[in-house]
Amino acid sequence: QVQLVESGGGSVQSGGSLRLSCARSGYTYSSYCLGWFRQAPGKEREGVTTIDSDGSTSYADSVKGRFTISQDNAKNTLYLQMNSLKPEDTAMYYCAAVPVPCKVVTTHLIEFSDWGQGTQVTVSS
């Protein structure tokens, strides 16, 4: 059974930093796409960043240069380093996974199949 558990959220002032973690278990696929998504109150869920099993990454324009996605395969953990945080980054952040390469996800609009419970990030001005 696949399980994704996020941690690391919290409250921070504008300009501050946070690092989110997503521990995954039961995930034995050799090819996959991992991602971070966020949803603010009253807004649609949006994709923040993805990382492929080969290490390729992509970022939403709104976070480029400020956020960094990474993974530690030995620990089966996905990270999201968030720097220069802005109030508009306030949202519930979710990690997600799907057992196909990210390019396939993008090309064929495949939904992520496994989701964590989310961790709240609040940035005050």
C-alpha positions as a LaTeX table, in Angstrom:
\begin{tabular}{lrrr}
\hline
Residue & $x$ (\AA) & $y$ (\AA) & $z$ (\AA) \\
\hline
Gln1 & 0.00 & 0.00 & 0.00 \\
Val2 & 1.41 & 3.36 & $-1.08$ \\
Gln3 & 1.60 & 6.01 & 1.59 \\
Leu4 & 2.81 & 9.61 & 1.31 \\
Val5 & 3.24 & 11.68 & 4.46 \\
Glu6 & 4.13 & 15.37 & 4.33 \\
Ser7 & 5.74 & 17.36 & 7.10 \\
Gly8 & 7.55 & 20.64 & 7.60 \\
Gly9 & 4.78 & 23.14 & 7.12 \\
Gly10 & 4.30 & 26.09 & 9.41 \\
Ser11 & 4.04 & 29.83 & 9.70 \\
Val12 & 6.77 & 32.15 & 8.51 \\
Gln13 & 7.17 & 35.80 & 7.70 \\
Ser14 & 7.53 & 37.07 & 4.17 \\
Gly15 & 11.05 & 36.46 & 2.91 \\
Gly16 & 11.52 & 33.45 & 5.14 \\
Ser17 & 12.19 & 29.82 & 4.27 \\
Leu18 & 10.67 & 26.43 & 4.94 \\
Arg19 & 11.55 & 22.92 & 3.87 \\
Leu20 & 8.77 & 20.44 & 3.31 \\
Ser21 & 9.34 & 16.70 & 3.38 \\
Cys22 & 7.30 & 13.87 & 1.95 \\
Ala23 & 8.10 & 10.37 & 3.12 \\
Arg24 & 6.83 & 7.64 & 0.84 \\
Ser25 & 6.41 & 3.97 & 1.56 \\
Gly26 & 5.16 & 1.05 & $-0.46$ \\
Tyr27 & 6.39 & 2.71 & $-3.64$ \\
Thr28 & 8.41 & 0.20 & $-5.60$ \\
Tyr29 & 8.19 & 1.60 & $-9.12$ \\
Ser30 & 11.48 & 2.27 & $-10.90$ \\
Ser31 & 9.96 & 4.92 & $-13.14$ \\
Tyr32 & 7.76 & 7.60 & $-11.63$ \\
Cys33 & 6.92 & 11.25 & $-11.33$ \\
Leu34 & 6.75 & 13.01 & $-7.97$ \\
Gly35 & 5.23 & 16.41 & $-7.48$ \\
Trp36 & 4.29 & 19.14 & $-5.07$ \\
Phe37 & 0.92 & 20.82 & $-5.44$ \\
Arg38 & $-0.78$ & 23.52 & $-3.42$ \\
Gln39 & $-4.26$ & 24.79 & $-2.84$ \\
Ala40 & $-5.17$ & 28.09 & $-1.27$ \\
Pro41 & $-8.64$ & 28.71 & 0.19 \\
Gly42 & $-11.14$ & 29.42 & $-2.56$ \\
Lys43 & $-8.66$ & 28.61 & $-5.31$ \\
Glu44 & $-8.02$ & 25.71 & $-7.60$ \\
Arg45 & $-5.23$ & 23.29 & $-6.82$ \\
Glu46 & $-2.10$ & 24.17 & $-8.77$ \\
Gly47 & 1.04 & 22.29 & $-9.62$ \\
Val48 & 4.17 & 23.73 & $-8.05$ \\
Thr49 & 6.99 & 21.46 & $-9.16$ \\
Thr50 & 7.77 & 17.93 & $-10.30$ \\
Ile51 & 10.76 & 15.63 & $-10.31$ \\
Asp52 & 11.19 & 12.55 & $-12.43$ \\
Ser53 & 12.81 & 9.29 & $-11.35$ \\
Asp54 & 15.76 & 10.34 & $-13.55$ \\
Gly55 & 16.09 & 13.62 & $-11.65$ \\
Ser56 & 14.58 & 15.96 & $-14.23$ \\
Thr57 & 12.67 & 18.83 & $-12.67$ \\
Ser58 & 10.10 & 21.39 & $-13.68$ \\
Tyr59 & 8.70 & 24.42 & $-11.86$ \\
Ala60 & 5.72 & 26.70 & $-12.09$ \\
Asp61 & 6.75 & 30.20 & $-13.15$ \\
Ser62 & 5.52 & 31.61 & $-9.84$ \\
Val63 & 8.14 & 29.65 & $-7.86$ \\
Lys64 & 11.10 & 29.48 & $-10.23$ \\
Gly65 & 14.27 & 30.64 & $-8.58$ \\
Arg66 & 12.72 & 30.43 & $-5.11$ \\
Phe67 & 11.69 & 26.78 & $-4.67$ \\
Thr68 & 13.81 & 23.68 & $-5.17$ \\
Ile69 & 12.54 & 20.12 & $-5.38$ \\
Ser70 & 14.84 & 17.23 & $-4.54$ \\
Gln71 & 14.67 & 13.62 & $-3.49$ \\
Asp72 & 16.71 & 11.27 & $-1.36$ \\
Asn73 & 16.13 & 7.83 & $-2.79$ \\
Ala74 & 17.93 & 6.11 & 0.09 \\
Lys75 & 15.40 & 7.64 & 2.48 \\
Asn76 & 12.45 & 7.48 & 0.06 \\
Thr77 & 11.84 & 11.12 & 0.82 \\
Leu78 & 10.88 & 14.03 & $-1.38$ \\
Tyr79 & 11.75 & 17.59 & $-0.36$ \\
Leu80 & 10.64 & 21.07 & $-1.25$ \\
Gln81 & 12.97 & 23.85 & $-0.19$ \\
Met82 & 11.07 & 27.13 & $-0.24$ \\
Asn83 & 13.00 & 30.38 & $-0.01$ \\
Ser84 & 11.96 & 34.02 & $-0.31$ \\
Leu85 & 8.44 & 33.08 & 0.65 \\
Lys86 & 5.62 & 35.46 & $-0.18$ \\
Pro87 & 2.12 & 35.80 & 1.30 \\
Glu88 & 0.72 & 34.43 & $-1.97$ \\
Asp89 & 2.57 & 31.15 & $-1.27$ \\
Thr90 & 0.16 & 30.54 & 1.60 \\
Ala91 & $-1.64$ & 27.27 & 0.91 \\
Met92 & $-2.01$ & 23.63 & 1.83 \\
Tyr93 & 0.85 & 21.80 & 0.17 \\
Tyr94 & 0.49 & 18.23 & $-1.04$ \\
Cys95 & 2.98 & 15.75 & $-2.40$ \\
Ala96 & 1.83 & 13.32 & $-5.04$ \\
Ala97 & 3.17 & 10.44 & $-7.08$ \\
Val98 & 2.33 & 8.51 & $-10.22$ \\
Pro99 & 4.20 & 5.49 & $-11.66$ \\
Val100 & 4.97 & 7.00 & $-15.06$ \\
Pro101 & 7.64 & 9.50 & $-16.17$ \\
Cys102 & 6.81 & 13.19 & $-15.79$ \\
Lys103 & 7.00 & 13.70 & $-19.55$ \\
Val104 & 4.22 & 11.15 & $-19.98$ \\
Val105 & 2.16 & 12.86 & $-17.28$ \\
Thr106 & 2.49 & 16.18 & $-19.08$ \\
Thr107 & 1.99 & 14.85 & $-22.60$ \\
His108 & $-1.01$ & 12.68 & $-21.82$ \\
Leu109 & $-2.48$ & 14.74 & $-18.96$ \\
Ile110 & $-2.29$ & 11.80 & $-16.58$ \\
Glu111 & $-3.56$ & 12.39 & $-13.08$ \\
Phe112 & $-1.32$ & 11.73 & $-10.11$ \\
Ser113 & $-2.57$ & 8.55 & $-8.45$ \\
Asp114 & $-1.26$ & 8.83 & $-4.89$ \\
Trp115 & $-1.52$ & 11.83 & $-2.58$ \\
Gly116 & $-0.43$ & 12.83 & 0.88 \\
Gln117 & $-2.69$ & 14.45 & 3.44 \\
Gly118 & $-1.13$ & 17.88 & 3.05 \\
Thr119 & 0.81 & 20.29 & 5.22 \\
Gln120 & $-0.16$ & 23.93 & 5.77 \\
Val121 & 2.18 & 26.77 & 4.85 \\
Thr122 & 1.26 & 30.26 & 6.00 \\
Val123 & 3.31 & 33.30 & 5.04 \\
Ser124 & 2.56 & 36.57 & 6.75 \\
Ser125 & 3.50 & 39.98 & 5.40 \\
\hline
\end{tabular}
